[in-house]
CSV table of C-alpha atoms in Angstrom, one decimal:
chain,number,residue,atom,x,y,z
A,1,MET,CA,-0.6,-0.6,4.1
A,2,ARG,CA,1.3,-2.5,6.8
A,3,GLY,CA,1.3,-0.8,10.2
A,4,ALA,CA,2.7,2.6,11.1
A,5,LEU,CA,6.3,2.9,10.1
A,6,PRO,CA,8.2,5.8,11.6
A,7,LEU,CA,8.9,8.1,8.6
A,8,VAL,CA,10.0,11.6,9.0
A,9,LEU,CA,8.0,14.4,7.4
A,10,PHE,CA,7.1,17.8,8.7
A,11,LEU,CA,3.5,17.9,9.6
A,12,SER,CA,3.6,21.7,9.2
A,13,LEU,CA,5.0,21.3,5.6
A,14,ALA,CA,2.5,18.7,4.7
A,15,SER,CA,-0.4,20.7,5.9
A,16,SER,CA,0.8,24.1,4.7
A,17,GLY,CA,-1.2,26.3,2.3
A,18,ALA,CA,1.4,25.8,-0.4
A,19,LEU,CA,-0.4,25.7,-3.8
A,20,ALA,CA,2.3,23.9,-5.8
A,21,ALA,CA,3.5,20.4,-5.8
A,22,GLU,CA,7.0,20.1,-4.2
A,23,TRP,CA,9.5,17.5,-3.1
A,24,ILE,CA,9.9,16.9,0.6
A,25,ASP,CA,13.3,15.4,1.5
A,26,LEU,CA,12.8,12.9,4.3
A,27,ALA,CA,16.4,13.1,5.5
A,28,THR,CA,16.0,16.7,6.5
A,29,THR,CA,12.5,16.8,8.0
A,30,ALA,CA,10.8,15.4,11.2
A,31,SER,CA,7.2,14.4,11.9
A,32,PRO,CA,4.9,11.7,13.2
A,33,SER,CA,4.4,8.3,11.8
A,34,LEU,CA,4.0,7.5,8.1
A,35,GLU,CA,0.2,7.0,8.4
A,36,ASP,CA,-0.2,10.4,10.1
A,37,SER,CA,2.0,12.1,7.4
A,38,LEU,CA,-0.1,10.6,4.6
A,39,ARG,CA,-3.3,11.8,6.2
A,40,THR,CA,-2.3,15.5,5.9
A,41,PRO,CA,-4.0,17.7,3.3
A,42,ALA,CA,-0.9,18.1,1.2
A,43,MET,CA,-0.7,14.3,0.9
A,44,LYS,CA,-4.3,13.9,-0.1
A,45,ASP,CA,-5.0,10.8,-2.1
A,46,CYS,CA,-1.3,9.6,-1.7
A,47,GLU,CA,-0.1,6.2,-0.5
A,48,LEU,CA,3.1,4.3,-0.2
A,49,ARG,CA,3.2,0.7,-1.5
A,50,GLU,CA,5.9,-1.7,-0.5
A,51,GLU,CA,8.0,-2.7,-3.5
A,52,ARG,CA,10.4,-5.0,-1.9
A,53,SER,CA,12.2,-5.7,1.4
A,54,LEU,CA,15.1,-7.6,2.8
A,55,ARG,CA,16.4,-8.6,6.2
A,56,ARG,CA,20.0,-7.6,6.9
A,57,PRO,CA,22.4,-10.0,8.5
A,58,ASP,CA,21.9,-8.1,11.8
A,59,GLY,CA,18.2,-8.9,11.6
A,60,LYS,CA,17.0,-5.4,10.8
A,61,ARG,CA,14.5,-4.9,7.9
A,62,VAL,CA,15.1,-2.6,4.9
A,63,VAL,CA,11.9,-1.7,3.0
A,64,ARG,CA,11.6,0.2,-0.3
A,65,TYR,CA,8.3,2.0,-1.0
A,66,ARG,CA,6.9,3.7,-4.1
A,67,GLN,CA,4.6,6.7,-3.8
A,68,TYR,CA,1.2,6.6,-5.6
A,69,TYR,CA,-1.3,9.3,-6.2
A,70,ARG,CA,-4.8,8.0,-6.8
A,71,SER,CA,-3.2,4.7,-7.9
A,72,VAL,CA,-0.8,6.3,-10.3
A,73,PRO,CA,2.9,5.9,-9.4
A,74,VAL,CA,5.0,9.0,-8.8
A,75,TYR,CA,7.9,9.2,-11.2
A,76,GLY,CA,11.5,8.9,-10.2
A,77,GLU,CA,11.6,8.5,-6.5
A,78,THR,CA,11.2,5.8,-3.9
A,79,VAL,CA,11.3,5.9,-0.1
A,80,VAL,CA,13.6,3.5,1.8
A,81,VAL,CA,13.2,2.8,5.5
A,82,ASP,CA,16.3,1.2,6.9
A,83,ASP,CA,16.0,0.2,10.6
A,84,GLY,CA,13.2,2.8,11.0
A,85,VAL,CA,15.2,5.6,9.4
A,86,PRO,CA,13.7,7.0,6.2
A,87,SER,CA,15.5,8.3,3.1
A,88,GLY,CA,14.2,9.6,-0.2
A,89,ARG,CA,11.6,12.2,-1.1
A,90,LEU,CA,7.9,12.4,-1.2
A,91,LEU,CA,5.9,14.6,-3.6
A,92,SER,CA,3.3,16.7,-1.7
A,93,GLY,CA,0.6,19.0,-3.0
A,94,ILE,CA,-0.1,17.0,-6.1
A,95,ASP,CA,-3.8,17.6,-5.9
A,96,HIS,CA,-3.3,21.3,-6.6
A,97,ASP,CA,-2.0,20.5,-10.1
A,98,LEU,CA,-3.8,17.2,-10.8
A,99,PRO,CA,-7.4,17.2,-9.6
A,100,ALA,CA,-8.0,14.1,-11.8
A,101,VAL,CA,-5.8,11.3,-13.1
A,102,THR,CA,-7.8,10.2,-16.1
A,103,PRO,CA,-5.6,11.0,-19.1
A,104,ARG,CA,-7.0,12.6,-22.3
A,105,LEU,CA,-4.5,10.5,-24.4
A,106,ASP,CA,-4.0,6.8,-24.3
A,107,GLY,CA,-0.7,5.0,-24.3
A,108,ASP,CA,-0.8,4.4,-28.1
A,109,ALA,CA,-1.4,8.2,-28.7
A,110,ALA,CA,1.6,9.0,-26.4
A,111,LEU,CA,3.8,6.5,-28.3
A,112,ALA,CA,2.8,8.1,-31.7
A,113,ARG,CA,3.6,11.6,-30.3
A,114,ALA,CA,7.0,10.3,-29.0
A,115,ARG,CA,7.8,8.8,-32.4
A,116,GLU,CA,7.1,11.9,-34.5
A,117,ASN,CA,10.7,12.8,-35.0
A,118,ASP,CA,12.4,9.3,-35.4
A,119,GLY,CA,12.2,9.2,-39.2
A,120,GLY,CA,9.6,6.5,-39.3
A,121,LYS,CA,12.2,3.7,-38.5
A,122,PRO,CA,10.6,0.5,-37.4
A,123,ALA,CA,10.3,0.1,-33.6
A,124,ARG,CA,9.8,-2.8,-31.3
A,125,ASN,CA,9.4,-3.5,-27.6
A,126,ALA,CA,7.4,-0.3,-27.2
A,127,LYS,CA,6.2,0.4,-23.7
A,128,SER,CA,4.0,3.2,-22.3
A,129,GLU,CA,3.5,3.7,-18.6
A,130,LEU,CA,1.4,6.3,-16.8
A,131,PHE,CA,3.1,8.4,-14.0
A,132,VAL,CA,2.8,11.6,-12.0
A,133,TYR,CA,5.8,13.7,-12.8
A,134,LEU,CA,7.1,17.0,-11.3
A,135,ASP,CA,8.3,19.4,-14.0
A,136,GLY,CA,9.7,22.4,-12.1
A,137,SER,CA,7.0,23.1,-9.6
A,138,ARG,CA,4.1,21.7,-11.5
A,139,ALA,CA,2.9,18.1,-11.4
A,140,HIS,CA,1.9,16.5,-14.7
A,141,LEU,CA,0.2,13.3,-15.6
A,142,VAL,CA,2.7,11.7,-18.1
A,143,TYR,CA,3.4,8.6,-20.1
A,144,GLN,CA,6.9,7.4,-20.0
A,145,VAL,CA,7.3,5.9,-23.5
A,146,SER,CA,10.2,3.8,-24.6
A,147,TYR,CA,10.9,1.7,-27.7
A,148,LEU,CA,13.8,0.1,-29.5
A,149,ILE,CA,15.0,1.1,-33.0
A,150,ILE,CA,17.5,-1.2,-34.8
A,151,SER,CA,17.8,-0.3,-38.5
A,152,GLY,CA,20.5,-1.2,-40.9
A,153,ALA,CA,23.9,0.6,-40.4
A,154,ASP,CA,22.5,3.0,-37.9
A,155,LYS,CA,23.5,2.4,-34.3
A,156,PRO,CA,20.6,1.0,-32.2
A,157,SER,CA,18.6,3.4,-30.1
A,158,ARG,CA,16.2,3.2,-27.2
A,159,PRO,CA,14.5,6.6,-26.9
A,160,PHE,CA,12.8,7.4,-23.6
A,161,VAL,CA,10.2,10.2,-23.8
A,162,LEU,CA,8.0,11.8,-21.2
A,163,VAL,CA,4.7,12.9,-22.9
A,164,ASP,CA,2.1,14.9,-21.1
A,165,ALA,CA,-0.9,12.6,-20.9
A,166,ASN,CA,-3.4,15.4,-21.4
A,167,SER,CA,-1.8,17.9,-23.8
A,168,GLY,CA,0.6,15.6,-25.8
A,169,THR,CA,3.5,17.9,-25.1
A,170,VAL,CA,6.9,16.2,-24.9
A,171,LEU,CA,8.4,17.2,-21.6
A,172,LYS,CA,11.7,15.3,-21.7
A,173,ARG,CA,13.6,13.0,-24.0
A,174,TRP,CA,16.8,11.0,-23.6
A,175,GLU,CA,18.7,8.0,-25.0
A,176,GLY,CA,18.4,4.8,-23.0
A,177,LEU,CA,21.3,2.9,-24.5
A,178,ALA,CA,24.8,3.6,-23.4
A,179,THR,CA,27.3,3.3,-26.3
A,180,ALA,CA,31.0,3.8,-26.8
A,181,PRO,CA,32.9,4.6,-30.0
A,182,ASP,CA,33.9,1.4,-31.9
A,183,ARG,CA,32.5,-0.7,-29.0
A,184,GLY,CA,28.8,-0.7,-29.6
A,185,ILE,CA,26.3,-1.1,-26.8
A,186,ILE,CA,27.7,-1.1,-23.3
A,187,PRO,CA,26.0,-3.6,-21.0
């Protein structure tokens, strides 16, 4: 990780005795540097990795980070530091729910579980990626599975499914293609 960036995060929240994973909103908290925040017990085994950065016309740098827990990305959130001011959320207390990040299921098994209700239609471009996901107040190890179905007269579909990587339970499902009546797929 590159140097200490001033990210805001309550040290007291990060080191509290809370026993459930929870989001911490960086815009409403205050604490020491990023490195100090990530060393607290509630952020055990977490790190932020730079995804991309840009330099604004005024010369100030904007950096987007993704949170990882034991090298597994945290689902759905990134942290942005713009001129030293952070925004976004961090997931703390993950270790209370996930003492290990070795999934019981592999990506193919998660795909099979996700496809159980699609009528056996042929699929292509299947993807399966492992994440840490907060469902309510419990962190889960999940696969985000997606695939494309194009079959005959049926409208195309790209289901996205979050499958618990240990139990195989489907936690969330949604359609990834936006369509409009009589217009087909919306780009």
